[in-house]
Short mmCIF file of C-alpha atoms in Angstrom, two decimals:
data_model
loop_
_atom_site.label_atom_id
_atom_site.label_comp_id
_atom_site.label_asym_id
_atom_site.label_seq_id
_atom_site.Cartn_x
_atom_site.Cartn_y
_atom_site.Cartn_z
CA VAL A 1 13.71 7.53 -2.09
CA LYS A 2 13.28 5.48 1.07
CA ILE A 3 12.95 1.69 0.71
CA VAL A 4 12.38 -0.35 3.85
CA GLU A 5 14.09 -3.73 4.22
CA GLY A 6 11.85 -6.63 5.25
CA LEU A 7 8.81 -5.48 3.25
CA LEU A 8 7.58 -6.86 -0.05
CA TYR A 9 6.87 -4.49 -2.94
CA SER A 10 4.64 -4.52 -6.01
CA ARG A 11 5.70 -3.21 -9.39
CA ASN A 12 2.88 -0.65 -8.94
CA HIS A 13 4.60 0.87 -5.89
CA GLU A 14 2.62 -0.62 -3.00
CA TRP A 15 4.34 -2.22 -0.01
CA VAL A 16 3.22 -5.28 1.95
CA LEU A 17 4.13 -6.26 5.51
CA VAL A 18 3.22 -9.92 5.95
CA ASP A 19 2.45 -11.07 9.50
CA GLY A 20 1.36 -14.71 9.50
CA GLU A 21 -1.91 -14.89 7.56
CA SER A 22 -2.49 -11.14 7.42
CA ALA A 23 -0.81 -8.35 5.53
CA ARG A 24 -0.67 -4.57 5.98
CA VAL A 25 -0.59 -2.56 2.75
CA GLY A 26 0.50 0.98 1.91
CA ILE A 27 2.04 2.99 -0.90
CA THR A 28 5.78 3.44 -1.21
CA ASP A 29 7.82 6.59 -0.74
CA HIS A 30 8.35 6.57 -4.52
CA ALA A 31 4.55 6.53 -5.07
CA GLN A 32 3.74 9.30 -2.60
CA ASP A 33 6.48 11.45 -4.12
CA ALA A 34 5.10 10.93 -7.63
CA LEU A 35 1.54 11.69 -6.50
CA GLY A 36 2.38 14.97 -4.78
CA GLN A 37 0.51 16.31 -1.74
CA ILE A 38 -2.28 13.85 -0.90
CA VAL A 39 -5.52 15.60 0.07
CA ASP A 40 -8.06 12.75 0.22
CA VAL A 41 -8.19 8.96 0.25
CA GLN A 42 -11.06 6.51 -0.25
CA LEU A 43 -10.31 3.17 1.43
CA PRO A 44 -12.02 -0.20 1.10
CA SER A 45 -14.49 -1.23 3.80
CA ILE A 46 -13.89 -3.89 6.42
CA GLY A 47 -15.18 -7.17 4.99
CA ASP A 48 -14.48 -6.22 1.36
CA THR A 49 -12.76 -8.85 -0.75
CA VAL A 50 -9.71 -7.51 -2.58
CA VAL A 51 -7.99 -9.15 -5.52
CA ALA A 52 -4.30 -8.74 -6.35
CA GLY A 53 -3.87 -6.32 -9.24
CA LYS A 54 -7.36 -4.80 -8.95
CA ALA A 55 -8.14 -1.27 -7.75
CA VAL A 56 -9.06 -1.15 -4.08
CA ALA A 57 -8.55 2.47 -3.00
CA GLU A 58 -8.50 5.94 -4.53
CA VAL A 59 -6.09 8.72 -3.68
CA GLU A 60 -6.64 12.36 -4.57
CA SER A 61 -3.54 14.50 -4.70
CA SER A 62 -2.64 18.00 -5.79
CA LYS A 63 -1.81 16.50 -9.19
CA SER A 64 -4.52 13.91 -9.92
CA VAL A 65 -6.91 11.22 -8.71
CA SER A 66 -5.28 7.79 -8.80
CA ASP A 67 -6.49 4.27 -8.21
CA ILE A 68 -4.42 2.17 -5.83
CA GLY A 69 -4.35 -1.52 -6.65
CA SER A 70 -4.07 -4.29 -4.12
CA PRO A 71 -0.78 -6.20 -4.21
CA VAL A 72 -2.42 -9.20 -2.48
CA SER A 73 -5.77 -11.00 -2.39
CA GLY A 74 -7.89 -11.46 0.69
CA THR A 75 -10.51 -9.91 2.95
CA VAL A 76 -10.09 -6.44 4.46
CA VAL A 77 -9.94 -6.74 8.27
CA LEU A 78 -8.71 -3.25 9.19
CA VAL A 79 -8.49 0.19 7.59
CA ASN A 80 -6.41 3.17 8.70
CA GLU A 81 -9.06 5.49 10.18
CA LEU A 82 -6.45 8.24 10.72
CA LEU A 83 -6.34 8.89 6.97
CA ALA A 84 -9.94 10.20 6.91
CA ASP A 85 -8.84 13.35 8.76
CA SER A 86 -5.12 13.27 7.92
CA PRO A 87 -4.52 11.91 4.39
CA GLU A 88 -1.17 13.76 4.38
CA LEU A 89 0.20 10.97 6.60
CA MET A 90 0.61 9.05 3.34
CA ASN A 91 3.19 11.71 2.35
CA SER A 92 4.92 12.26 5.67
CA ASP A 93 5.04 8.64 6.89
CA PRO A 94 4.16 6.23 4.05
CA PHE A 95 5.71 3.20 5.82
CA GLY A 96 4.31 4.02 9.26
CA ALA A 97 1.21 6.04 10.16
CA GLY A 98 0.30 6.38 6.47
CA TRP A 99 -0.53 2.69 5.87
CA LEU A 100 -3.84 1.99 4.07
CA TYR A 101 -5.46 -1.30 5.11
CA GLU A 102 -4.88 -4.84 6.35
CA VAL A 103 -6.14 -8.03 4.75
CA GLN A 104 -6.58 -11.60 5.89
CA LEU A 105 -4.74 -13.33 3.07
CA SER A 106 -6.60 -15.83 0.89
CA TYR A 107 -5.55 -19.45 1.34
CA ASN A 108 -4.44 -19.58 -2.29
CA GLU A 109 -2.55 -16.31 -1.90
CA THR A 110 0.86 -16.30 -3.44
CA LEU A 111 3.41 -13.63 -2.68
CA ASP A 112 5.73 -14.87 -5.44
CA GLY A 113 5.00 -11.90 -7.71
CA LEU A 114 6.15 -9.36 -5.14
CA LEU A 115 9.65 -7.94 -4.96
CA ALA A 116 12.17 -7.88 -2.12
CA ALA A 117 13.60 -4.48 -1.15
CA GLU A 118 16.70 -4.89 -3.32
CA GLU A 119 14.63 -5.88 -6.39
CA TYR A 120 12.32 -2.89 -5.82
CA ARG A 121 15.33 -0.58 -5.47
CA THR A 122 16.52 -1.75 -8.90
CA LEU A 123 13.04 -1.15 -10.36
CA THR A 124 12.91 2.46 -9.12
CA GLN A 125 16.40 3.54 -10.17
#
């Protein structure tokens, strides 16, 4: 299972790339592997408010339909339009082209509950 250094991880297998006051979010290699072949994804809309720990997206795979929670709180500023036609990017490149959405982090946002790569590695072993 691939784990990328420099990202933060949730216990629910989402990754977060923080860049100043915004954050890009996706699912981890562990999550995409557990889901199986992803065939459809429903993303939040630009302008939606997301709350850490609450469902924000839905992924349909060969195995099931699963809610994806948001690891951070904020306002959606960008969604990955490529996933509408190519949801399988979440399988083939979960840390790159398969990202889900970006949020402008809330002022009261705390990243304290997220895990560093080494902590996430321990969680998934």
